[in-house]
Short mmCIF file of C-alpha atoms and ligand atoms in Angstrom, two decimals:
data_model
loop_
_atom_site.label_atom_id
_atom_site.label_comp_id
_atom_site.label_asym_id
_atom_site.label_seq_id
_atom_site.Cartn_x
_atom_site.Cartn_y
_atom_site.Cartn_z
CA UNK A 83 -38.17 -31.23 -6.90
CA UNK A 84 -36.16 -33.82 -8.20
CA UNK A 85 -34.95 -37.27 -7.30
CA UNK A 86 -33.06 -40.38 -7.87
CA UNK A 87 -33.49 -43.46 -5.09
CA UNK A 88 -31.71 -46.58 -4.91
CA UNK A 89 -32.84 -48.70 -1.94
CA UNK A 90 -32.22 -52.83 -1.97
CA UNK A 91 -35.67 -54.49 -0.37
CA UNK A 92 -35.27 -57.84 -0.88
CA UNK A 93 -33.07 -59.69 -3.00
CA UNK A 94 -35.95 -59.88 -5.78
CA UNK A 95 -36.82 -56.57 -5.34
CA UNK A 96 -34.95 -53.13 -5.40
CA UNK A 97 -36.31 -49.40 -5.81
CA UNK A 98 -34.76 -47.63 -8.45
CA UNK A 99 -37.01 -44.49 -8.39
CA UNK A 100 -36.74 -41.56 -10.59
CA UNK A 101 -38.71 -38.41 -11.20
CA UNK A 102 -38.89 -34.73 -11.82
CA UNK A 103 -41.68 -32.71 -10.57
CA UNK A 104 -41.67 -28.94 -11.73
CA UNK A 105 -43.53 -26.16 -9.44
CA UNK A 106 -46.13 -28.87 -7.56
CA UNK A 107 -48.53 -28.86 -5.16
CA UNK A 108 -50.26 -31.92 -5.24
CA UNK A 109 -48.86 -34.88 -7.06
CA UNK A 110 -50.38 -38.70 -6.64
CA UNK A 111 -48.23 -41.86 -6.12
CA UNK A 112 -50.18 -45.13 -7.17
CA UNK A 113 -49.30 -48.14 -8.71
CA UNK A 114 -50.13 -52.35 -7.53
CA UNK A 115 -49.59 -53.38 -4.48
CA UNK A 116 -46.09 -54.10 -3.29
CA UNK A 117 -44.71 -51.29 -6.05
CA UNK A 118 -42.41 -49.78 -3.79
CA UNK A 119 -44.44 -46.90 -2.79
CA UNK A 120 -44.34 -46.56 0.66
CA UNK A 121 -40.42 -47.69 0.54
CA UNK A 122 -39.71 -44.75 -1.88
CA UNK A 123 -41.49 -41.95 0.80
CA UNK A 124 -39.40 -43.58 4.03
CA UNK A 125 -36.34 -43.13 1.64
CA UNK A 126 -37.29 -39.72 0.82
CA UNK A 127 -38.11 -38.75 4.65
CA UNK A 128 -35.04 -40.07 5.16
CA UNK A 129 -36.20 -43.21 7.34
CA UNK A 130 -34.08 -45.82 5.40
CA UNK A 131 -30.02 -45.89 6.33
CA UNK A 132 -29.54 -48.10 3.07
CA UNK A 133 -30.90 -46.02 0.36
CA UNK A 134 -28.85 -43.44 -1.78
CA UNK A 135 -30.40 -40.57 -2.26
CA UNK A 136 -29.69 -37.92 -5.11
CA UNK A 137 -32.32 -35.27 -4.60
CA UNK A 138 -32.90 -31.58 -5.20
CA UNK A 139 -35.80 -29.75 -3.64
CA UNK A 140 -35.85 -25.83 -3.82
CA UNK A 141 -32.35 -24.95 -2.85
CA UNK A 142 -30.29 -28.00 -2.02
CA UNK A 143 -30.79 -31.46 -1.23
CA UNK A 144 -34.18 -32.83 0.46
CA UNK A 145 -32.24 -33.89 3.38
CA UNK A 146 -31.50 -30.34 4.26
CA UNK A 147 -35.66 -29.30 4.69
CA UNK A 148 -38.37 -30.42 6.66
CA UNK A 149 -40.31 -33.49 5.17
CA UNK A 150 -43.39 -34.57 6.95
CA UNK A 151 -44.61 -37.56 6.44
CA UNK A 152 -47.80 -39.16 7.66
CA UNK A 153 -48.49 -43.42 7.87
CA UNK A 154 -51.81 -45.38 6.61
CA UNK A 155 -51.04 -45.96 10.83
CA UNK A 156 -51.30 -43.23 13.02
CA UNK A 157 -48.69 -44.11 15.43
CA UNK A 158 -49.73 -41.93 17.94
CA UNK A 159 -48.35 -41.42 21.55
CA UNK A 160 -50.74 -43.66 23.56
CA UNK A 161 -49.83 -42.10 27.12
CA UNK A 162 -50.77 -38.46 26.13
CA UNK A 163 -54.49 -36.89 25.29
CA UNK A 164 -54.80 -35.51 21.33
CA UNK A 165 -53.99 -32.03 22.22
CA UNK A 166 -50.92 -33.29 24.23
CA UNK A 167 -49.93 -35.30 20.94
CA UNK A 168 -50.43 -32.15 18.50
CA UNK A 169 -48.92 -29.90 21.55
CA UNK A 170 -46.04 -31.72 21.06
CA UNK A 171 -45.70 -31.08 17.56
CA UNK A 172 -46.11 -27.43 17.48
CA UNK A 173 -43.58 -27.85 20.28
CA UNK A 174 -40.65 -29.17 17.26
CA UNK A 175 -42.46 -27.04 14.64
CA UNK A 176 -40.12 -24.57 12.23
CA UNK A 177 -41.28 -21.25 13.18
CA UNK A 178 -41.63 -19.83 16.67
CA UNK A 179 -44.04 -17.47 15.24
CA UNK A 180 -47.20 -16.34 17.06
CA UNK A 181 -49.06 -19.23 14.80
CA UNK A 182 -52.16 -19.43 16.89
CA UNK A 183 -54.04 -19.08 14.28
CA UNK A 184 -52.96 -21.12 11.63
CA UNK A 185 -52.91 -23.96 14.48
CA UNK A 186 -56.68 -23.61 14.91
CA UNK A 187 -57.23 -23.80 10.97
CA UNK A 188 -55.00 -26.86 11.14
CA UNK A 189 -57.16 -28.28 13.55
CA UNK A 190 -60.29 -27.34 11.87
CA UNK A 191 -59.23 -28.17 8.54
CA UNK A 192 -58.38 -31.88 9.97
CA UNK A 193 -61.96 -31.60 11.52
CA UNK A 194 -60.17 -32.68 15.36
CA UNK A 195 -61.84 -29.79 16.90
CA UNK A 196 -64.02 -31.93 19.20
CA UNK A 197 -61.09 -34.55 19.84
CA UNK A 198 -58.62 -32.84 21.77
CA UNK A 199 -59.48 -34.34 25.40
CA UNK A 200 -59.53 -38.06 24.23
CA UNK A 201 -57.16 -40.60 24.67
CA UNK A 202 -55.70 -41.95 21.44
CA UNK A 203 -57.20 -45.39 22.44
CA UNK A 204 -60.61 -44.21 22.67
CA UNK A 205 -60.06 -42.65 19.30
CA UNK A 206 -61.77 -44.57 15.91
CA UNK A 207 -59.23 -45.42 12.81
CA UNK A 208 -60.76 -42.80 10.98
CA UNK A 209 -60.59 -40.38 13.99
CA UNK A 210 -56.47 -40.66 14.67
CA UNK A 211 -55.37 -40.85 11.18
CA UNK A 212 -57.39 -37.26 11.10
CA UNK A 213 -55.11 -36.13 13.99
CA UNK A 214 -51.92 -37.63 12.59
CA UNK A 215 -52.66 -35.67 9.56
CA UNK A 216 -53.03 -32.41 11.64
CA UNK A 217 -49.81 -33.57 13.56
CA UNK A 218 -47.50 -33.23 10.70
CA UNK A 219 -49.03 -29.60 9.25
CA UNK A 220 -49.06 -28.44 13.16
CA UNK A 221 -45.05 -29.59 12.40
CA UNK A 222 -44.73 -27.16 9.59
CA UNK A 223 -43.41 -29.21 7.02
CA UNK A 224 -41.70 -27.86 3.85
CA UNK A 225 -42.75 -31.26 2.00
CA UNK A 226 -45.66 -33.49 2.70
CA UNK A 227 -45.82 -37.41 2.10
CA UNK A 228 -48.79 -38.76 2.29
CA UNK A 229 -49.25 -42.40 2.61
CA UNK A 230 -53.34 -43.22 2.38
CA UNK A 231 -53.51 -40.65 5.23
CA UNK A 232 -57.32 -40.65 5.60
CA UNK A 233 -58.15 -44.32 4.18
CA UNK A 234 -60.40 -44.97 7.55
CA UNK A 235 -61.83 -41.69 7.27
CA UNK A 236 -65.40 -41.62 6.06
CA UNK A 237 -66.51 -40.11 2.19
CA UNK A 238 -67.91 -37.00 2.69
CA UNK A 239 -64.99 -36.09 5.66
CA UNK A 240 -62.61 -37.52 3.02
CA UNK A 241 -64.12 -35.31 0.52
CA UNK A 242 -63.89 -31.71 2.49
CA UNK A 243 -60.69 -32.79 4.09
CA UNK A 244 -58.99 -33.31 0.79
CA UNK A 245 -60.27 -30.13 -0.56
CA UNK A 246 -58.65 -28.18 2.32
CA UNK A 247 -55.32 -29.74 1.88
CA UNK A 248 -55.46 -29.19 -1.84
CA UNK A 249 -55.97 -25.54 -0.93
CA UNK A 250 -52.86 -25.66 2.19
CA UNK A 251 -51.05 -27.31 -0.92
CA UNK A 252 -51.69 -24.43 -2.74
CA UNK A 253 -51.16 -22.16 -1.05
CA UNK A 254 -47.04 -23.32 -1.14
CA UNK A 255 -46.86 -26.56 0.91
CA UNK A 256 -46.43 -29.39 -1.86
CA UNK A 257 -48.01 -33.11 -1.16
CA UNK A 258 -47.11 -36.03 -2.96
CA UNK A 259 -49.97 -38.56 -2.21
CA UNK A 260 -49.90 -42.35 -2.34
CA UNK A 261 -53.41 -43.47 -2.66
CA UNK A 262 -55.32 -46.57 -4.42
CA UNK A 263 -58.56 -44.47 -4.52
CA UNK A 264 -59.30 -43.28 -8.62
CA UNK A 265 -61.22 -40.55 -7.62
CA UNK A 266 -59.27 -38.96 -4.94
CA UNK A 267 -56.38 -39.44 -7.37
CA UNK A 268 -58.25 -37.74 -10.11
CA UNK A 269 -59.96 -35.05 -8.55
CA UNK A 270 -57.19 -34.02 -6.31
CA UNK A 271 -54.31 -34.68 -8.15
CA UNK A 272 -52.19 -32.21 -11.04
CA UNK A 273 -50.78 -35.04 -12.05
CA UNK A 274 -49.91 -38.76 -10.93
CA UNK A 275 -46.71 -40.56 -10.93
CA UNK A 276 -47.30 -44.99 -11.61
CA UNK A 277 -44.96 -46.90 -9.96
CA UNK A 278 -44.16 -50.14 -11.09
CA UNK A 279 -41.57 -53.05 -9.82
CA UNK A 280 -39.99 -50.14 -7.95
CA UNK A 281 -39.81 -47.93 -10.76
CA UNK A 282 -41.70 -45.05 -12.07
CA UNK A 283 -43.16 -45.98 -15.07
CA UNK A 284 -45.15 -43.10 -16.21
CA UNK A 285 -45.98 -39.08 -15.04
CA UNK A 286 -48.33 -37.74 -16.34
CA UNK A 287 -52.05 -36.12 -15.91
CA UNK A 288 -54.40 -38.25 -14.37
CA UNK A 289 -56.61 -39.41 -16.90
CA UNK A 290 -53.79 -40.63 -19.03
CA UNK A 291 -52.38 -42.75 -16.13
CA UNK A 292 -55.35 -43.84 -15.09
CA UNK A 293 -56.39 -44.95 -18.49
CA UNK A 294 -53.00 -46.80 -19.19
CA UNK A 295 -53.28 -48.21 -15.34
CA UNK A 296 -56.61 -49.89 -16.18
CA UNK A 297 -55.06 -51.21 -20.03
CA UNK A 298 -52.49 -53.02 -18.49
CA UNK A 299 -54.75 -54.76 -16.16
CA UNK A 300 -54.89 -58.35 -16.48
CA UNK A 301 -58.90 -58.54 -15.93
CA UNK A 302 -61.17 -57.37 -19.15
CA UNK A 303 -63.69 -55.90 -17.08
CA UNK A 304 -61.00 -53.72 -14.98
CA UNK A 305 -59.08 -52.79 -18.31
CA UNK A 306 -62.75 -51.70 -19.55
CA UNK A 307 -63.44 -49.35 -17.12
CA UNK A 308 -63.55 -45.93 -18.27
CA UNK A 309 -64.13 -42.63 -15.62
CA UNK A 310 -65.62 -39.41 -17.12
CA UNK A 311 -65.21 -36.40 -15.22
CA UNK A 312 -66.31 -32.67 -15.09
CA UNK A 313 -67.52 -29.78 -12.91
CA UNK A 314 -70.16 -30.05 -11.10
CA UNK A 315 -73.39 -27.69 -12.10
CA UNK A 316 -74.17 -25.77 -9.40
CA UNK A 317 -77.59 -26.22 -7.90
CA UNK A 318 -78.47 -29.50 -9.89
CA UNK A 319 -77.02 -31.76 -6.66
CA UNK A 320 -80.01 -33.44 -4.16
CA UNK A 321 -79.56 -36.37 -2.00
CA UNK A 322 -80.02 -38.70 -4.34
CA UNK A 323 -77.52 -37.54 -7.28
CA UNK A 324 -75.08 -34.61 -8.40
CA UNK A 325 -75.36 -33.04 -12.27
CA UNK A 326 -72.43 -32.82 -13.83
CA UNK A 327 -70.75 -31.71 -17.01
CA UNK A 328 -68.80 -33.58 -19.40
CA UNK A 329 -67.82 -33.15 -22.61
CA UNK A 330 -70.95 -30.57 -22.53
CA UNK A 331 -73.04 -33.00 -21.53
CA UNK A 332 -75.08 -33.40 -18.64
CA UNK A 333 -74.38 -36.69 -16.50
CA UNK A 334 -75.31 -37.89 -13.29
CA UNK A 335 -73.38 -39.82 -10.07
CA UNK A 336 -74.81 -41.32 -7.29
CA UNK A 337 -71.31 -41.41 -5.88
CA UNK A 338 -69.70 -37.93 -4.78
CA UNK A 339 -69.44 -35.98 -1.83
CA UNK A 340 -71.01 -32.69 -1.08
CA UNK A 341 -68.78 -29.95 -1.73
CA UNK A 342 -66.56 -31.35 -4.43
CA UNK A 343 -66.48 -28.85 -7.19
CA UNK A 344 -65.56 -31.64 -9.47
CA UNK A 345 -67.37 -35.15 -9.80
CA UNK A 346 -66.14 -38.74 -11.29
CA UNK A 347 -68.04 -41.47 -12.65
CA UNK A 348 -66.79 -44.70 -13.33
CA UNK A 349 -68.12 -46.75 -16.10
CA UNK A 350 -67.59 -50.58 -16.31
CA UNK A 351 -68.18 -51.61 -19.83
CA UNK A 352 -70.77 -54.23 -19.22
CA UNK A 353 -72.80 -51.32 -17.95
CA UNK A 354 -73.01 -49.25 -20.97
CA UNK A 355 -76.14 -50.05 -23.71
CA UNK A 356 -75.95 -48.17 -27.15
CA UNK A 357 -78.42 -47.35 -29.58
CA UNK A 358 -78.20 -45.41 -32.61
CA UNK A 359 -81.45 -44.09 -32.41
CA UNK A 360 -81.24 -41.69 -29.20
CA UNK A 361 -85.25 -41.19 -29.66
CA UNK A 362 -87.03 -43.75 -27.18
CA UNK A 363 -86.30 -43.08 -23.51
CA UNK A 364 -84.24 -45.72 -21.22
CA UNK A 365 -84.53 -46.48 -17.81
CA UNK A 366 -80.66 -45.93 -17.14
CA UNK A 367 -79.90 -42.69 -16.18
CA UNK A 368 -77.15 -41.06 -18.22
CA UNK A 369 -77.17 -40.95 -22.08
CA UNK A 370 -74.05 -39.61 -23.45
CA UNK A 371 -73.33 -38.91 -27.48
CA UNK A 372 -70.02 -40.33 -28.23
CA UNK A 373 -68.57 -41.69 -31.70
CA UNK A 374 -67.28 -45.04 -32.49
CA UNK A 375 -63.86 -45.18 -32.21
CA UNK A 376 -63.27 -49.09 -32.21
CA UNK A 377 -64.53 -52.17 -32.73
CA UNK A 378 -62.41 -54.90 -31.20
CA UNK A 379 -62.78 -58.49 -31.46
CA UNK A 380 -65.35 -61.16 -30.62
CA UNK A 381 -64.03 -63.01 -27.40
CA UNK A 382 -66.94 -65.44 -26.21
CA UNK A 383 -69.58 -63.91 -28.87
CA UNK A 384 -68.66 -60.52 -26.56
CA UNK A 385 -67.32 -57.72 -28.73
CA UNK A 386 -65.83 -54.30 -26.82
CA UNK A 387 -66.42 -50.84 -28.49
CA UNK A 388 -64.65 -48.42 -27.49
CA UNK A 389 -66.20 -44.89 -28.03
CA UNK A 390 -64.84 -41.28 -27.62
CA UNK A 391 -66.63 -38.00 -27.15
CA UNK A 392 -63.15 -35.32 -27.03
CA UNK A 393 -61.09 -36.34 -24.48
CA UNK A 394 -63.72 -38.85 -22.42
CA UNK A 395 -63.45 -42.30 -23.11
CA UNK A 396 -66.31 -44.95 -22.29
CA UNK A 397 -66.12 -48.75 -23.56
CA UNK A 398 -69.30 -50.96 -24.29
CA UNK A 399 -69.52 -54.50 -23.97
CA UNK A 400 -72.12 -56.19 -26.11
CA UNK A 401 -72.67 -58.93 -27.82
CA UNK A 402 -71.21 -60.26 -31.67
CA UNK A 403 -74.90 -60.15 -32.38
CA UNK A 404 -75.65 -56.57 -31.39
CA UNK A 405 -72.73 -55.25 -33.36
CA UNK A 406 -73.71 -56.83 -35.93
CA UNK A 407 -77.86 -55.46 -35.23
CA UNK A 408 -76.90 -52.12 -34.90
CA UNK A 409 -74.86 -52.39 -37.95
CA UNK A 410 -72.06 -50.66 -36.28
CA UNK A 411 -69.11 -48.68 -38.06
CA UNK A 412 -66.03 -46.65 -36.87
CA UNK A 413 -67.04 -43.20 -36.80
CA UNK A 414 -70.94 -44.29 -36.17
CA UNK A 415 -72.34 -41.63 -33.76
CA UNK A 416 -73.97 -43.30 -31.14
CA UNK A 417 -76.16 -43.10 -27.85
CA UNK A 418 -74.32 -44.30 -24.98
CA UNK A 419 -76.50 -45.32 -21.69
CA UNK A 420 -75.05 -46.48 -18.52
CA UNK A 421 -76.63 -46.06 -14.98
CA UNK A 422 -75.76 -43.06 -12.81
N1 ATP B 598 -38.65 -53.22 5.86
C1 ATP B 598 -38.61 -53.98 4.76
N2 ATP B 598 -37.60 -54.85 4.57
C2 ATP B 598 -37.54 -55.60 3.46
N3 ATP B 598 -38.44 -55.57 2.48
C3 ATP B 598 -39.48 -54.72 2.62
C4 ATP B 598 -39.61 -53.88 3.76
N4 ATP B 598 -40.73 -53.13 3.61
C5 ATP B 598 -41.27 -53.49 2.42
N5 ATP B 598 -40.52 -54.44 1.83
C6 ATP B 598 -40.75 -55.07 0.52
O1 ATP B 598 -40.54 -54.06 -0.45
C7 ATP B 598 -41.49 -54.16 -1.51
C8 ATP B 598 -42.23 -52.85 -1.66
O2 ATP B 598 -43.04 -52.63 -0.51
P1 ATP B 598 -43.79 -51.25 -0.26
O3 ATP B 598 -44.46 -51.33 1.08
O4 ATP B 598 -42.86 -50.14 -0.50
O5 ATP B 598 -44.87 -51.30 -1.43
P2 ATP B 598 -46.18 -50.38 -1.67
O6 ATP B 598 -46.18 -50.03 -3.11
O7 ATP B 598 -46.19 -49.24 -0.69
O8 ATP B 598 -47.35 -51.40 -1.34
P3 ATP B 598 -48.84 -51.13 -0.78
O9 ATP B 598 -49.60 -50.41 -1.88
O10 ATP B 598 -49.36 -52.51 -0.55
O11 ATP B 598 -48.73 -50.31 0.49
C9 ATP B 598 -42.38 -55.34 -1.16
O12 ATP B 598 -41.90 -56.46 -1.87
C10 ATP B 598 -42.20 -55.49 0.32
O13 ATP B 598 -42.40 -56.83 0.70
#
């Protein structure tokens, strides 16, 4: 797919979006607040009269296919029940096919099952933006936006509903999804596009984007934080925390949802302690082996390392006097601890 928008918002502001994405299934949109994110995916559904639109999406232009889109809002029909709502998108869907099926799957995979006699008033945020998610597949889309579709929905429904759609994506429906969330971006993603000022900055996987996201922030401890990533080792998860591996080491979150295949941990720099020793047991509960890759300058008798271990990243935050304790040199191999 391919694409070129030009769509005037304001008169300080006009999206001048660009991109070429080769053989997708899942692809993220992020970028600050106000970017032009949400403008760019009406323009591409076709929602906005003023924008010109040079596109190219399998054969021909995207105006000529089916693009679903579905709204942070649900926008549901008040006056009819769930089922009626989804009823009434299989009723405009492509294919007349005996689908009955693939409906029920939809339904399931949207976990709506149990919703289908309510009233969209008596329905919670989380609860309709998981309908007008299954609205738009029941629609059979050939492309689906995704605007924070299930930011209301709880983690762990988040978590197994974003795993299903990864699979409905692979299975030859691409997504592009616009989302503020790291870890659903990084976990879900192939790769993410960053949208700044109305343009796309940067495409690329997402650790890279992520990385040069948090850089250009204008807060230290935000441009600090590092996330490692790696597959999850099977049988190692309890209630309390899920093993994982990274860099083949073993680390620890308290934060992922059951089922993931793939956990995230972000690390904030003031977090992190080092030691060169690695002997003497800590109370934190991760200890990664990394190297010293930089040392950067004092800034309020703080100094920032940052340390590399292939292609993880972490950053430690410690005092002038520490550096300086630890006698710490590029290239120094070093125990990094930070809690789980
Ligand atoms: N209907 C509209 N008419 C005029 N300007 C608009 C309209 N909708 C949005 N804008 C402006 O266009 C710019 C981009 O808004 P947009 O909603 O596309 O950003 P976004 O990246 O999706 O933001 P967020 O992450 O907060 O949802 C903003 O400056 C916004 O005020």
């Amino acid at each position: 797919m391919e694409f070129s928008v030009t769509l005037p918002r304001t008169t300080e502001f006009t999206l001048n979006a660009t991109a070429s994405l080769l053989n997708f299934s899942m692809v993220g949109l992020t970028g600050p607040s106000g970017a032009g994110k949400t403008s760019l995916f009406r323009a591409l559904a076709g929602l906005e009269k003023d924008a010109q639109i040079q596109s190219r999406f399998r054969q021909g232009a995207l105006n000529r296919h089916r693009v679903g889109m579905v709204f942070q809002e649900p926008l549901l029909l008040p006056h009819l029940t769930v089922a009626g709502n989804l009823q009434l998108a299989t009723r405009y869907k492509a294919s007349k096919r005996s689908v009955q099926q693939d409906d029920e799957a939809i339904i399931a995979g949207c976990h709506c099952q149990h919703l289908l006699a309510r009233s969209p008033s008596a329905l919670s945020g989380g609860e309709a933006q998981r309908v007008a998610l299954a609205r738009a597949l029941l629609n059979q889309p050939e492309l689906l936006l995704l605007d924070e579709p299930l930011s209301a929905v709880d983690q762990s429904t988040r978590a197994s509903i974003m795993q299903w759609l990864r699979q409905v994506a692979e299975q030859g429906l691409p997504m592009i999804l616009i989302s503020h969330d790291i870890s659903d971006l990084w976990l879900y993603c192939q790769s993410l596009l960053l949208m700044q000022d109305g343009e796309i900055v940067r495409h690329d996987v997402p650790s890279e984007v992520i990385h040069a996201m948090y850089q250009q922030s204008a807060d230290s401890r935000v441009r600090h934080v590092a996330i490692l990533s790696g597959p999850v080792r099977m049988g190692d998860t309890n209630d309390m925390w899920t093993e994982f591996e990274c860099e083949a080491q073993p680390l620890y979150t308290c934060r992922h949802a059951a089922g993931d295949a793939k956990a995230t941990l972000s690390v904030a720099a003031h977090t992190v302690v080092i030691d060169k020793d690695g002997q003497v047991p800590t109370s934190l509960d991760n200890q990664f082996m990394c190297e010293v890759q930089s040392i950067g300058q004092p800034c309020n008798g703080e100094i920032t390392v940052s340390l590399q271990r292939g292609s993880a990243r972490l950053y430690a935050t410690i005092s002038a006097a520490a550096v300086s304790r630890l006698h710490l040199r590029i290239g120094d191999t070093v125990r990094a601890s930070f809690p789980a």
